Coordinates of C-alpha atoms and ligand atoms in Angstrom, one line a residue:
X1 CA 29.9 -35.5 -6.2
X2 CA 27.7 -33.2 -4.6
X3 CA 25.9 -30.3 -7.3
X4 CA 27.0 -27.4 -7.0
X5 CA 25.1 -24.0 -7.7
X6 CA 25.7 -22.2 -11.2
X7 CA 25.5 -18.9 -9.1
X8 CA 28.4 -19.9 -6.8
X9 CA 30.8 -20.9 -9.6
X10 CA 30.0 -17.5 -11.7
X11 CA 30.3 -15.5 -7.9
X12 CA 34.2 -15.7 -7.6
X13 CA 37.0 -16.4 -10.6
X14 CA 38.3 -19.4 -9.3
X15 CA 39.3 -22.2 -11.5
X16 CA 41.0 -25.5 -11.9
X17 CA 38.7 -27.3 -9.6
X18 CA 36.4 -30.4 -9.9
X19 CA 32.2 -29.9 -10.5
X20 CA 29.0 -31.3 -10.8
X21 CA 26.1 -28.9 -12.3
X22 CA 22.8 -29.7 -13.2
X23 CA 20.4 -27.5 -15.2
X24 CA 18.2 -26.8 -18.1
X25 CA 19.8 -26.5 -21.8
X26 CA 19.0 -22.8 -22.7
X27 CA 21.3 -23.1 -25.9
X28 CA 23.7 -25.7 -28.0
X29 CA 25.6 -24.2 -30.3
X30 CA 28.5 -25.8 -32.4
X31 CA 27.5 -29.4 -31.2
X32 CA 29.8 -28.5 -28.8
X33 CA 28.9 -25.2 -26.4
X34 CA 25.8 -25.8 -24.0
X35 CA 24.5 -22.2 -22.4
X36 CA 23.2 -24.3 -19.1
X37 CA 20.9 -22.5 -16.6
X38 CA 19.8 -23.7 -13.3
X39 CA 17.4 -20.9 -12.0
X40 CA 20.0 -20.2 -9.4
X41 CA 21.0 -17.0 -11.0
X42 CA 20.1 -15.1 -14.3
X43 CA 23.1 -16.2 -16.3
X44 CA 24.1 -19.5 -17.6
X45 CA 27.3 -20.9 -17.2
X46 CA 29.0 -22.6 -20.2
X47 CA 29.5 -26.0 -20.6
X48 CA 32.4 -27.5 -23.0
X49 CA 31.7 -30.7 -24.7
X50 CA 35.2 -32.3 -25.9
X51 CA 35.2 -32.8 -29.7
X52 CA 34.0 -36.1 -30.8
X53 CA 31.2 -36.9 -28.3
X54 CA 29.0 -39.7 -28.9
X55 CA 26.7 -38.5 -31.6
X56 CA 23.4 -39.9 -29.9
X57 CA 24.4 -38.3 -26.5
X58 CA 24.8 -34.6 -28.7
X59 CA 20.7 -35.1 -30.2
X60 CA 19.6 -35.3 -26.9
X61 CA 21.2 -32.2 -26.0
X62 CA 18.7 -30.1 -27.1
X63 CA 16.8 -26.6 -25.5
X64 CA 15.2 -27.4 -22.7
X65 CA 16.6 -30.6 -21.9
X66 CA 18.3 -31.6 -18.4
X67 CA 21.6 -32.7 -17.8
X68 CA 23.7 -33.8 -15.8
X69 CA 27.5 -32.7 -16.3
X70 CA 31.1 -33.6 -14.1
X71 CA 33.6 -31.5 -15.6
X72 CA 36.6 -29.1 -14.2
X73 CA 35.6 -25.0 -14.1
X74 CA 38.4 -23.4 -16.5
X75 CA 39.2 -19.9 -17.8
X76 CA 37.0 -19.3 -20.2
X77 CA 38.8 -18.0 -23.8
X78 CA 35.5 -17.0 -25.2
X79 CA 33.9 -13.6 -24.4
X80 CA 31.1 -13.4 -22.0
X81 CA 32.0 -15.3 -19.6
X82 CA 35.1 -15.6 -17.0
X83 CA 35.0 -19.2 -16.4
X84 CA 33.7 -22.0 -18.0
X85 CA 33.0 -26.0 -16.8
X86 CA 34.5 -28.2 -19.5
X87 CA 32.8 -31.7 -19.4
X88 CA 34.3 -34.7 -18.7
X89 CA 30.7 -36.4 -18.5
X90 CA 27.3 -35.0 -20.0
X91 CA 24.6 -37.3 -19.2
X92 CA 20.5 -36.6 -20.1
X93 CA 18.4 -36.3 -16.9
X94 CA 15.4 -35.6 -19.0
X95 CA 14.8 -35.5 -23.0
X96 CA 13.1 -32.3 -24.4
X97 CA 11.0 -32.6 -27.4
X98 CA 12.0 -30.1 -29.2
X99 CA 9.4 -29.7 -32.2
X100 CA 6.7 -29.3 -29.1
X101 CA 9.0 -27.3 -27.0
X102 CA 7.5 -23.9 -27.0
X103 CA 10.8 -22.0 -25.8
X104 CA 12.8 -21.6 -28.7
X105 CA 16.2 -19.1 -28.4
X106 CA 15.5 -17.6 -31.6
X107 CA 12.0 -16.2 -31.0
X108 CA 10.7 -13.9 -28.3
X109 CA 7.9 -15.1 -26.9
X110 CA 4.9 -12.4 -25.8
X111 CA 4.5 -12.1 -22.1
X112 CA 0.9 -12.7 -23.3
X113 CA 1.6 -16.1 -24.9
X114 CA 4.0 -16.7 -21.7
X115 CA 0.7 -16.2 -19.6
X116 CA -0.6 -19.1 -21.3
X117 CA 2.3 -21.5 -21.0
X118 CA 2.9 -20.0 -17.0
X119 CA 3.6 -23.9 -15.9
X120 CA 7.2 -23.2 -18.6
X121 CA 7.6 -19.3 -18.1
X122 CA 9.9 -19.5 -15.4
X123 CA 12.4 -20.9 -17.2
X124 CA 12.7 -17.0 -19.2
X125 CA 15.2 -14.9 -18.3
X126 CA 12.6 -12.5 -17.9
X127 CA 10.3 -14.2 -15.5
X128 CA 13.1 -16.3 -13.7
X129 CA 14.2 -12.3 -12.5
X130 CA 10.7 -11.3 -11.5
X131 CA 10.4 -14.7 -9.4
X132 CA 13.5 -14.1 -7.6
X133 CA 12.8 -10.8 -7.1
X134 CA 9.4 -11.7 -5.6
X135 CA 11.2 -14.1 -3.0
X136 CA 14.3 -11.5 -2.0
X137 CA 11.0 -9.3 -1.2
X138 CA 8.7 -11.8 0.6
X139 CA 12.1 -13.0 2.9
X140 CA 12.9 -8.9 2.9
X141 CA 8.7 -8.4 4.5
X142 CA 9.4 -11.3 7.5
X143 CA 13.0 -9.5 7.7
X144 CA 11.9 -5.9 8.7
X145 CA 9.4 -7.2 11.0
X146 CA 12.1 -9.2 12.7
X147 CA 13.7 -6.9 12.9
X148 CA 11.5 -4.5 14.5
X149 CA 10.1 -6.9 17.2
X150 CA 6.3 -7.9 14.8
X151 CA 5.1 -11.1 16.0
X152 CA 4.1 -13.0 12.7
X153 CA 0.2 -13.6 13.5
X154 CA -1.1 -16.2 11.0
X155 CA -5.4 -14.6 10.6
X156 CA -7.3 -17.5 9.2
X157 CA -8.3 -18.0 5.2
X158 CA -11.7 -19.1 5.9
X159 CA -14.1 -16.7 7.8
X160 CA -17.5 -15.8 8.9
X161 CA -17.0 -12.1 8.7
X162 CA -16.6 -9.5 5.9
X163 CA -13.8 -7.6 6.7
X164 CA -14.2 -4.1 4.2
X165 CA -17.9 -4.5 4.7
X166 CA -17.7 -4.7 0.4
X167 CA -19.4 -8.2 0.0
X168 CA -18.3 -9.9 -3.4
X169 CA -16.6 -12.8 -1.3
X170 CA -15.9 -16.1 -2.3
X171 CA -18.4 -18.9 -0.4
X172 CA -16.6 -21.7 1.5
X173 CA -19.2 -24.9 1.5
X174 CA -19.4 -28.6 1.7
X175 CA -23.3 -28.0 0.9
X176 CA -24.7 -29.7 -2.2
X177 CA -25.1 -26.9 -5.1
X178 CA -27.5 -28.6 -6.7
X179 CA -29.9 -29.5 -3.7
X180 CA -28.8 -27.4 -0.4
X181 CA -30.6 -27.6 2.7
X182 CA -33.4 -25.0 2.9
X183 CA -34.9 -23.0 5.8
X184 CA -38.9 -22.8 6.2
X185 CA -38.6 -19.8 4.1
X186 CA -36.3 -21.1 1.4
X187 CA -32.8 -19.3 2.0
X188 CA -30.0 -22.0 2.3
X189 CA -29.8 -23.7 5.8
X190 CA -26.0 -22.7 6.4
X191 CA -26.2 -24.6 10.1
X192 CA -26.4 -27.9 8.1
X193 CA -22.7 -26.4 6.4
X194 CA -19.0 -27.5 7.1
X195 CA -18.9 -25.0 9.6
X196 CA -22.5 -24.6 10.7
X197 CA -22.5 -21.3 9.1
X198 CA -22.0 -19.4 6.4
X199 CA -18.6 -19.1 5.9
X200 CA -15.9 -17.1 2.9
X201 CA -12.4 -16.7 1.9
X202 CA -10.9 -14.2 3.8
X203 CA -11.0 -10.6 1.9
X204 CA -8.0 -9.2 4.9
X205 CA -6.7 -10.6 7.9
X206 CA -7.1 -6.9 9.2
X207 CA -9.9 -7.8 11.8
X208 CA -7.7 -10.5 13.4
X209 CA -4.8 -8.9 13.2
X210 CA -6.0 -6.3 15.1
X211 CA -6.7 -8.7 18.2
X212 CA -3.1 -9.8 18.2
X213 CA -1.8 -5.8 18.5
X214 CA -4.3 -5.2 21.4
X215 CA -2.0 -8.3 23.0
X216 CA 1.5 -8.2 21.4
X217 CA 1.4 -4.3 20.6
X218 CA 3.2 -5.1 17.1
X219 CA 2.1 -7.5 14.7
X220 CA 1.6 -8.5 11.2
X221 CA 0.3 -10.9 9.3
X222 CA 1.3 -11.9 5.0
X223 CA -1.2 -14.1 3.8
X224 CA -3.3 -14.4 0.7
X225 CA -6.5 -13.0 0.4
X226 CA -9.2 -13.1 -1.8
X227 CA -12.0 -11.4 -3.8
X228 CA -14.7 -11.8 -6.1
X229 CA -14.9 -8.3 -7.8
X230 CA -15.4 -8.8 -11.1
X231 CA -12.4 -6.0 -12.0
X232 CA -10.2 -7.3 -15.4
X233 CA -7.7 -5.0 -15.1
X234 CA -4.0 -5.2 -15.1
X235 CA -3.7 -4.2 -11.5
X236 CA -6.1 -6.6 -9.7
X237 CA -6.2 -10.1 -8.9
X238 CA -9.2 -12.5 -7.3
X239 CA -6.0 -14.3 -5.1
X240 CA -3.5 -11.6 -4.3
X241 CA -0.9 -11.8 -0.9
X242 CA -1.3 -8.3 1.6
X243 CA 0.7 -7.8 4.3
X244 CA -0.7 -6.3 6.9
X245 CA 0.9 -5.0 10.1
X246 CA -1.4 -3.7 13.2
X247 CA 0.5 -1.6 15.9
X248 CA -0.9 -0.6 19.2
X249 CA -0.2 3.2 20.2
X250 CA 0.0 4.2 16.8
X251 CA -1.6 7.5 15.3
X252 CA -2.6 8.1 11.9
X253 CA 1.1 9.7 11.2
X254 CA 3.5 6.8 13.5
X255 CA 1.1 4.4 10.6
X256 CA 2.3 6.7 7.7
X257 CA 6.0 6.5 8.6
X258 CA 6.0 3.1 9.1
X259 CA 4.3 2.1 5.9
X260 CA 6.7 4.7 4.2
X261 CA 10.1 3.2 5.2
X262 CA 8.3 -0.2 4.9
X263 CA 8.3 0.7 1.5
X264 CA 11.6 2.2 1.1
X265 CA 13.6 -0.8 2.9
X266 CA 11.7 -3.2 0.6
X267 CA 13.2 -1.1 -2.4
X268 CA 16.3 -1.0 -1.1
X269 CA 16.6 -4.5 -0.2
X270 CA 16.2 -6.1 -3.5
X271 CA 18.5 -3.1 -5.4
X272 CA 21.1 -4.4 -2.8
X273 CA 20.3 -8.1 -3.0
X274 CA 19.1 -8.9 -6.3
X275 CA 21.0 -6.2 -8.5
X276 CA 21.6 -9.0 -11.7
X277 CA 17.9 -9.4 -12.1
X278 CA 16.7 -5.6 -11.2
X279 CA 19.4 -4.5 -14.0
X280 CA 17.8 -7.0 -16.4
X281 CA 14.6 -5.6 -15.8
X282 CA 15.4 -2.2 -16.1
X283 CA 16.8 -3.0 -19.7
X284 CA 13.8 -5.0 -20.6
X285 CA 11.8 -2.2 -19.7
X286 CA 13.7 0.4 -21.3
X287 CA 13.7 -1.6 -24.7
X288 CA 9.8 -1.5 -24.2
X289 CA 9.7 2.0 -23.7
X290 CA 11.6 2.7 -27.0
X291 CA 8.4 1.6 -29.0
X292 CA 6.3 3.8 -27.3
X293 CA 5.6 7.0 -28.5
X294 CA 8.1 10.2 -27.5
X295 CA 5.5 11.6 -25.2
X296 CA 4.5 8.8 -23.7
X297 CA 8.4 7.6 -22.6
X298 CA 8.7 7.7 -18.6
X299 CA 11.2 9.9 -17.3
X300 CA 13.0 7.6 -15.3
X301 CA 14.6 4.3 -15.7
X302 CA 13.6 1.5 -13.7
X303 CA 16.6 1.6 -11.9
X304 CA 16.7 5.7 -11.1
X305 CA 13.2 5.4 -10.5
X306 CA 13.6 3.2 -7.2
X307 CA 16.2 5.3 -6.3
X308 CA 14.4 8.1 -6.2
X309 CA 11.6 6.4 -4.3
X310 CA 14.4 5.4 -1.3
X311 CA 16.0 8.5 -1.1
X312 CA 13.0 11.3 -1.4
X313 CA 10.5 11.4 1.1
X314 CA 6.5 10.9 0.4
X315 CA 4.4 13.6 0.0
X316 CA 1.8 13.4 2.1
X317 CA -1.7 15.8 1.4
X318 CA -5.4 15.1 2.5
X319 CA -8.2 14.0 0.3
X320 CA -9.4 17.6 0.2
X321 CA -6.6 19.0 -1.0
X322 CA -6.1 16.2 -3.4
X323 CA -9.5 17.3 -4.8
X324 CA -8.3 21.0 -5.0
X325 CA -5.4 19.8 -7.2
X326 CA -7.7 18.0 -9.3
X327 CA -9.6 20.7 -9.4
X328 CA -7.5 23.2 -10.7
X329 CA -5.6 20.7 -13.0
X330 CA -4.8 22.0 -16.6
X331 CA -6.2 18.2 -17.4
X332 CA -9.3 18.5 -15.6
X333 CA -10.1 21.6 -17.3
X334 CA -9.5 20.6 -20.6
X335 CA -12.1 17.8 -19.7
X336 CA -9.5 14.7 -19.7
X337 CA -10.5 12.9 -17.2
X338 CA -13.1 10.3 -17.9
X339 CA -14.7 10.3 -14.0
X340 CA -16.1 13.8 -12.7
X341 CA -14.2 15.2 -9.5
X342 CA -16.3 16.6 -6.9
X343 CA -15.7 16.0 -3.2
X344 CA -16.6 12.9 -2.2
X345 CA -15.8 10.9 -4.8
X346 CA -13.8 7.9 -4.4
X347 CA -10.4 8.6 -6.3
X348 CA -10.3 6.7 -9.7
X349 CA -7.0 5.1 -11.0
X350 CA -6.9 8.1 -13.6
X351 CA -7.2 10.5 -10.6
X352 CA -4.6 8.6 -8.3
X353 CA -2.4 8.8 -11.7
X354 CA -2.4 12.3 -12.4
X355 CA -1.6 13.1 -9.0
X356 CA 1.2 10.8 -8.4
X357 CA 2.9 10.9 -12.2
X358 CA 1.9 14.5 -13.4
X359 CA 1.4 16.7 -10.2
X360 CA 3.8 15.4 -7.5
X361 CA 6.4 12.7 -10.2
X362 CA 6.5 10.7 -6.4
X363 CA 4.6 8.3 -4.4
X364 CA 1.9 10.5 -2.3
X365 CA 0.2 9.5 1.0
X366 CA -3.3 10.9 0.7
X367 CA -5.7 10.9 4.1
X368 CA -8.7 12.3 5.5
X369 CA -11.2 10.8 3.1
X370 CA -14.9 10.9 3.2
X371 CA -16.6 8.1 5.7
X372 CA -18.8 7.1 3.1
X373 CA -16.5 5.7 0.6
X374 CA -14.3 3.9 3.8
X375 CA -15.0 1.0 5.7
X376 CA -16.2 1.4 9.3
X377 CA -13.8 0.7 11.4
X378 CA -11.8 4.0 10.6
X379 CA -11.3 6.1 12.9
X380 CA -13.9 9.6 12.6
X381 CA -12.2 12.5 12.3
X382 CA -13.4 15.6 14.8
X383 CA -14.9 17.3 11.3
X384 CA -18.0 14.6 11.4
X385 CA -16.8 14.1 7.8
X386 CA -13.7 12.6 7.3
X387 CA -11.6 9.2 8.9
X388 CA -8.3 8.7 9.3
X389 CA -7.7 6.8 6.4
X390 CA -4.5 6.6 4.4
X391 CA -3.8 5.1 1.2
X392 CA -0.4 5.4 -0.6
X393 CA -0.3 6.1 -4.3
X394 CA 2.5 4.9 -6.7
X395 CA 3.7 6.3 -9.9
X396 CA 3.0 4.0 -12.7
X397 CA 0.4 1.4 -9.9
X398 CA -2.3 3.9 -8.4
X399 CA -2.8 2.8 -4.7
X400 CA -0.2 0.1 -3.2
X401 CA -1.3 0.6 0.6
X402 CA -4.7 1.3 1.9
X403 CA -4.7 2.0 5.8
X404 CA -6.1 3.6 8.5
X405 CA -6.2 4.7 12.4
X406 CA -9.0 2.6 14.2
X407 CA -12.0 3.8 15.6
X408 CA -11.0 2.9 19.1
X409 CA -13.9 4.7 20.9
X410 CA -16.5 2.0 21.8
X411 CA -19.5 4.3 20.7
X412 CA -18.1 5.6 17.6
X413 CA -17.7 2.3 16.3
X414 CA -21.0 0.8 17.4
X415 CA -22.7 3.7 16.1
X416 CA -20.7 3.3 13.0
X417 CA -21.5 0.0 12.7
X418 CA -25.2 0.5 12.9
X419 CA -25.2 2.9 10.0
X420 CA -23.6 0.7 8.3
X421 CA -26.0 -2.5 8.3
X422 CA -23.0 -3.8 10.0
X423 CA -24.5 -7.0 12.6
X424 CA -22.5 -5.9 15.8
X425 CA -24.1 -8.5 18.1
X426 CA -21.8 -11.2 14.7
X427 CA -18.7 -8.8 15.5
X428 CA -18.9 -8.7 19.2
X429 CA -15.3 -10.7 19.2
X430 CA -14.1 -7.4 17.2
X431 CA -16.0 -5.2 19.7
X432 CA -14.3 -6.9 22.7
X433 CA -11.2 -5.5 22.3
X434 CA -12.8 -2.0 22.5
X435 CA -14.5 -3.1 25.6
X436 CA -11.3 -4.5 27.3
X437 CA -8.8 -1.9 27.4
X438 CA -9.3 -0.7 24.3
X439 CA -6.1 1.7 22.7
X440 CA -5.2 3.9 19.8
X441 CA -3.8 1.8 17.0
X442 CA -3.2 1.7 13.6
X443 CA -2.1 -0.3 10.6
X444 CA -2.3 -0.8 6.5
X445 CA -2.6 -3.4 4.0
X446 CA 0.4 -3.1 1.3
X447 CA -1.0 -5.5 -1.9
X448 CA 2.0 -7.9 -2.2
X449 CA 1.9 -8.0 -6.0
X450 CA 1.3 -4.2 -6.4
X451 CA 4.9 -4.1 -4.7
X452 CA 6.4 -6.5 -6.7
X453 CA 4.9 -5.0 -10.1
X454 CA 6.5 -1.4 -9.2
X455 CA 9.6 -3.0 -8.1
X456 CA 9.8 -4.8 -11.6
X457 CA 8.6 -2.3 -13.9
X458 CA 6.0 -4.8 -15.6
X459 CA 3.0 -3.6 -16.5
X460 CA 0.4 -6.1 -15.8
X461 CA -0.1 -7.8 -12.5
X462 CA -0.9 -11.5 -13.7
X463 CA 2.9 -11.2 -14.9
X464 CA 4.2 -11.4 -11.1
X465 CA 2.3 -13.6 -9.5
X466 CA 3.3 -17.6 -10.4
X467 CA -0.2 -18.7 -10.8
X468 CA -2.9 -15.9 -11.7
X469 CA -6.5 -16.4 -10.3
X470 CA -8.7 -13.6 -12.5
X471 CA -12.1 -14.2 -13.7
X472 CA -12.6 -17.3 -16.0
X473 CA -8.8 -18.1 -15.3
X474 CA -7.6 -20.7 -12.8
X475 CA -5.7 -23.0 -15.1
X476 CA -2.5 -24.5 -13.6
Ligands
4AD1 O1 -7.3 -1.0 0.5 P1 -7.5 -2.4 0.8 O2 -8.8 -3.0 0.4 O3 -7.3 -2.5 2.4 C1 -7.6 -3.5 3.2 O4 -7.9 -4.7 2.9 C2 -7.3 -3.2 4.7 N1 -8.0 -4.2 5.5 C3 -5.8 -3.2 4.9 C4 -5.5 -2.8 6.3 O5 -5.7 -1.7 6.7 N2 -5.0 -3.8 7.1 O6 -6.3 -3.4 0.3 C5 -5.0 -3.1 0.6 C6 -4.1 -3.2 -0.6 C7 -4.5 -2.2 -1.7 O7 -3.9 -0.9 -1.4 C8 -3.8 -2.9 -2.9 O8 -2.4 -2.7 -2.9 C9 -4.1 -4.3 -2.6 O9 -4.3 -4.5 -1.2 N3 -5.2 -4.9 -3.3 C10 -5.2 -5.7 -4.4 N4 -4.1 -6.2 -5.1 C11 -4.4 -7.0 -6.1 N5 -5.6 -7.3 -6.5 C12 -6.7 -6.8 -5.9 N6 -7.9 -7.2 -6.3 C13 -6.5 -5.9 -4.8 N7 -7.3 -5.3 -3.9 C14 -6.5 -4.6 -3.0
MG2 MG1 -8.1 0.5 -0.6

């Protein structure tokens, strides 16, 4: 008999009719209920075991064990459940040793400890909810770019050029480590390499992208990216997944609209789509909120929060006027923050925070930064100071999108370029589009995880991604 999924016999009341389910043993109680779970949904459905079962089949059936099971779906007397599959058959797919198991019902794991064992965690109610909730968003990214007529570009993973102009990449190389090839002068002989040149894992397919929007007007690309900044925090990652769309014709504003319902049909996909697992989430969080002190309790649920992210527009202020805030802030004057505000600082998480969660309580686009602390293909605003920079700032994650208008102007961006210690004659595939027929555009990068940590509600980032990559961790 063909499986069939617990989600689909838990999705309608029927009864009275024949199964096969496989799963997990989440629970045995009684020698005679199992609480079976196949990752196909949060809850687990049931399984009866007649009275009288063969005694070495019912020490098998142990947490975290497989079975097999053919039974019938009944009404189920018991409470929590509608239905029920009582067994005519229970046969072990796979033993579970239970004195080495490490997910026990009775105690709570940390999400700490779970990090350790992240090969098992998804078999927790609490990270099987964030993992489906990560898909429903991933399918819900390709969906509104379908949607909207984006060709799917695919930029490449392994590059010569260093897209943010930050360094701190991570080297591709076949070389020897121990004994490279040298050059008369001693620097490593890169044209002896793999690629016959010094080549990295891609920090943004922005560059690349932007080649496909001067041909196809719309695209976007949803890769992972990489880099090597030494940052330990709970919001960054060395491997992380950005989507990044590139449209032709775009201003600075068309990109801040777009990013903004971008946002807001993400939101609203998953609270339509994956409302089991969002609910559990929002409970998990608010039992974590209790233990925090009174002042520190957020306002909002998880579940009111996303709410009021779809249904209340942005706000959207420049970097000057960001400052100003600062500025004038009760918090600033009281010397809270750690950093100093002046203009032309690059906004610290604190800063982003304060705006986003104390000043405005919703997410704010912020643009017109400084050129300095921007990479140089923004567009230059008619001030001499400023680009046309936009980065989005969410309560509770700091910046989720960082974007921009491109410097379309030929000159501009040479001349950009040249102050930068940027090597145009490398970039001169870049260049060529502003050579041949060159147009306004504009695009963002939204960090993939960023998203799926304010859609969640957890706190730390390695908790929604399957395998973290962070410095001195790449196990798994
Ligand atoms: O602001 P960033 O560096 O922008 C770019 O890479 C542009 N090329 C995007 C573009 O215009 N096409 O990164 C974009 C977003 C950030 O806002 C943040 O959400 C996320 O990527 N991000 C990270 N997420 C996790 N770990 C890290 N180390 C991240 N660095 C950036
Ligand atoms: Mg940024």
């Amino acid at each position: 008999m063909k499986r069939t999924k617990i989600k689909d016999i838990l999705k309608n009341d029927a009864t009275d009719y024949q199964v096969n389910v496989k799963g997990w043993v989440r629970s045995f109680r009684n020698n005679q209920f199992i609480a079976l779970n196949d990752g196909s949904c949060m809850a687990n459905i049931q399984v009866v075991i007649e009275l009288g079962a063969d005694d070495a089949l019912l020490k098998r059936i142990t947490t975290g064990a497989s079975v097999n099971v053919d039974g019938t779906v009944v009404a189920s007397l018991g409470k929590g459940q509608k239905v029920e599959v009582k067994a005519q058959s229970v046969t072990i797919l796979g033993d579970c040793d239970n004195e080495q198991y490490p997910l026990q019902p009775k105690n709570k794991p940390s999400l700490e400890y779970l990090r350790e064992i992240a090969h098992l965690r998804f078999r927790t109610n609490t990270f099987g909810a964030i993992f489906r909730v990560r898909h429903s968003l991933a399918y819900a990214v390709h969906k509104f770019y379908n949607d909207r007529g984006f060709v799917y570009l695919h930029t490449p993973i392994v590059t010569a050029s260093d897209a943010e102009g930050a360094g701190e990449m991570f080297r591709v190389s076949t070389l020897p480590f121990d004994n490279p090839p040298r050059n008369e002068d001693g620097t490593v002989d890169f044209k002896e390499d793999f690629f016959g040149r010094c080549t990295n894992l891609t920090v943004s397919g922005q560059l690349e992208a932007e080649l496909g929007a001067m041909a196809f007007s719309e695209v976007y690309t949803f890769g992972p990216t990489f880099r090597a900044e030494n940052s330990n925090t709970a919001r960054h990652l060395a491997e992380f997944w950005m989507i990044e769309p590139e449209v032709a014709f775009n201003d600075i504003n068309d990109n801040m609209d777009l990013a903004e319902d971008f946002i807001q049909y993400l939101i609203a996909y998953v609270m339509e789509h994956n409302r089991e697992d969002i609910d559990f989430l929002a409970q998990r969080l608010a039992d974590e909120e209790k233990q925090k002190p009174m002042n520190e309790r957020s306002e909002l649920g998880l579940v009111e929060k996303l709410e009021f992210v779809v249904n209340n527009k942005f706000e959207r202020i420049t970097y000057t006027e960001a400052i100003d805030i600062l500025l004038n802030s009760a918090h600033y004057k009281k010397k809270k923050f750690q950093y100093d505000v002046s203009w032309g600082i690059d906004l610290q998480s604190e800063h982003e925070r304060y705006l986003v969660e104390k000043h405005f309580k919703k997410p704010v686009i912020v643009t017109g930064y400084p050129k300095d602390i921007k990479a140089f293909y923004m567009r230059q605003n008619d001030d001499g100071k400023t680009v046309a920079a936009m980065d989005i700032l969410a309560p509770g994650i700091g910046e989720i999108v960082g974007g921009s208008q491109r410097e379309e102007r030929l000159d501009k961006l040479t001349q950009r370029m040249n102050e930068m210690y940027i090597p145009t004659d490398e970039m001169y595939w870049y260049l060529d589009t502003r050579r041949f027929g060159t147009v306004p555009h504009a695009g963002f990068g939204l960090g993939f995880e960023r998203m799926v940590l304010f859609v969640t509600g957890m706190g730390n980032i390695r908790d929604v991604i399957p395998f973290p990559r962070t410095p001195k961790n790449a196990e798994f």
